[in-house]
């Protein structure tokens, strides 16, 4: 014996279920979008792209600063006697002619 009787007219049940499903998805989206705005998630995600990755691309070091950022810091440049110890020259030993060529 069935506890619940089947009604003969259930033609709109799927439509009602889809409407409820869409309303729950919309409420969840609105709740999450409000929370993302409150905790400033987009600013936190964009900070490395705007600062660290840009500096690493421009200067070769994510901690480097240029003249526009308050003076050069952690920036390899040819300034004799600057005392920062960040001057580097990368010389290819094969290009100087001291290689073992026959």
GROMACS .gro file of C-alpha atoms in nm:
model
  102
    1UNK     CA    1   0.000   0.000   0.000
    2UNK     CA    2   0.127   0.339  -0.094
    3UNK     CA    3   0.132   0.600   0.177
    4UNK     CA    4   0.102   0.886  -0.070
    5UNK     CA    5  -0.151   0.871  -0.344
    6UNK     CA    6  -0.042   0.976  -0.689
    7UNK     CA    7  -0.237   1.270  -0.817
    8UNK     CA    8  -0.352   1.242  -1.172
    9UNK     CA    9  -0.265   1.601  -1.267
   10UNK     CA   10   0.111   1.656  -1.209
   11UNK     CA   11   0.200   1.823  -1.537
   12UNK     CA   12   0.360   2.137  -1.384
   13UNK     CA   13   0.579   1.965  -1.125
   14UNK     CA   14   0.899   1.975  -1.333
   15UNK     CA   15   0.847   2.345  -1.404
   16UNK     CA   16   0.805   2.423  -1.035
   17UNK     CA   17   1.117   2.222  -0.950
   18UNK     CA   18   1.322   2.409  -1.211
   19UNK     CA   19   1.196   2.744  -1.081
   20UNK     CA   20   1.294   2.647  -0.725
   21UNK     CA   21   1.636   2.529  -0.843
   22UNK     CA   22   1.700   2.853  -1.034
   23UNK     CA   23   1.589   3.060  -0.734
   24UNK     CA   24   1.828   2.874  -0.502
   25UNK     CA   25   2.116   2.918  -0.747
   26UNK     CA   26   2.037   3.290  -0.781
   27UNK     CA   27   2.024   3.336  -0.403
   28UNK     CA   28   2.355   3.153  -0.360
   29UNK     CA   29   2.514   3.369  -0.631
   30UNK     CA   30   2.391   3.690  -0.470
   31UNK     CA   31   2.511   3.577  -0.128
   32UNK     CA   32   2.857   3.485  -0.258
   33UNK     CA   33   2.893   3.803  -0.461
   34UNK     CA   34   2.808   4.008  -0.153
   35UNK     CA   35   3.064   3.819   0.054
   36UNK     CA   36   3.333   3.866  -0.211
   37UNK     CA   37   3.272   4.240  -0.204
   38UNK     CA   38   3.282   4.252   0.176
   39UNK     CA   39   3.615   4.072   0.217
   40UNK     CA   40   3.771   4.258  -0.081
   41UNK     CA   41   3.873   3.935  -0.252
   42UNK     CA   42   3.917   4.092  -0.595
   43UNK     CA   43   4.165   4.348  -0.461
   44UNK     CA   44   4.361   4.076  -0.285
   45UNK     CA   45   4.377   3.865  -0.601
   46UNK     CA   46   4.480   4.158  -0.823
   47UNK     CA   47   4.754   4.290  -0.591
   48UNK     CA   48   5.021   4.038  -0.703
   49UNK     CA   49   4.933   4.096  -1.068
   50UNK     CA   50   4.960   4.472  -1.038
   51UNK     CA   51   5.267   4.489  -0.816
   52UNK     CA   52   5.479   4.176  -0.775
   53UNK     CA   53   5.445   4.026  -1.123
   54UNK     CA   54   5.478   4.367  -1.288
   55UNK     CA   55   5.800   4.440  -1.099
   56UNK     CA   56   5.936   4.093  -1.170
   57UNK     CA   57   5.867   4.145  -1.539
   58UNK     CA   58   6.005   4.499  -1.548
   59UNK     CA   59   6.308   4.472  -1.319
   60UNK     CA   60   6.368   4.098  -1.282
   61UNK     CA   61   6.293   4.096  -0.908
   62UNK     CA   62   5.950   4.116  -0.740
   63UNK     CA   63   6.093   4.330  -0.459
   64UNK     CA   64   6.268   4.575  -0.692
   65UNK     CA   65   6.171   4.939  -0.719
   66UNK     CA   66   6.246   5.176  -1.001
   67UNK     CA   67   6.288   5.551  -1.014
   68UNK     CA   68   5.911   5.595  -1.033
   69UNK     CA   69   5.859   5.389  -0.715
   70UNK     CA   70   6.083   5.589  -0.484
   71UNK     CA   71   6.430   5.521  -0.608
   72UNK     CA   72   6.602   5.217  -0.744
   73UNK     CA   73   6.618   4.931  -0.496
   74UNK     CA   74   6.719   4.569  -0.566
   75UNK     CA   75   6.779   4.680  -0.922
   76UNK     CA   76   7.088   4.564  -1.113
   77UNK     CA   77   7.245   4.874  -1.263
   78UNK     CA   78   7.591   5.000  -1.342
   79UNK     CA   79   7.655   5.261  -1.075
   80UNK     CA   80   8.013   5.238  -0.951
   81UNK     CA   81   8.061   5.309  -0.583
   82UNK     CA   82   7.694   5.291  -0.495
   83UNK     CA   83   7.772   5.052  -0.210
   84UNK     CA   84   7.458   4.846  -0.258
   85UNK     CA   85   7.645   4.549  -0.402
   86UNK     CA   86   7.382   4.471  -0.660
   87UNK     CA   87   7.592   4.531  -0.972
   88UNK     CA   88   7.611   4.219  -1.187
   89UNK     CA   89   7.766   4.148  -1.522
   90UNK     CA   90   7.681   3.828  -1.702
   91UNK     CA   91   7.950   3.753  -1.957
   92UNK     CA   92   7.936   3.456  -2.188
   93UNK     CA   93   8.280   3.291  -2.168
   94UNK     CA   94   8.248   3.161  -2.524
   95UNK     CA   95   8.195   3.511  -2.660
   96UNK     CA   96   8.522   3.644  -2.514
   97UNK     CA   97   8.738   3.410  -2.719
   98UNK     CA   98   8.880   3.221  -2.422
   99UNK     CA   99   8.689   2.904  -2.504
  100UNK     CA  100   8.846   2.581  -2.622
  101UNK     CA  101   8.804   2.616  -2.996
  102UNK     CA  102   9.022   2.428  -3.243
   0.00000   0.00000   0.00000
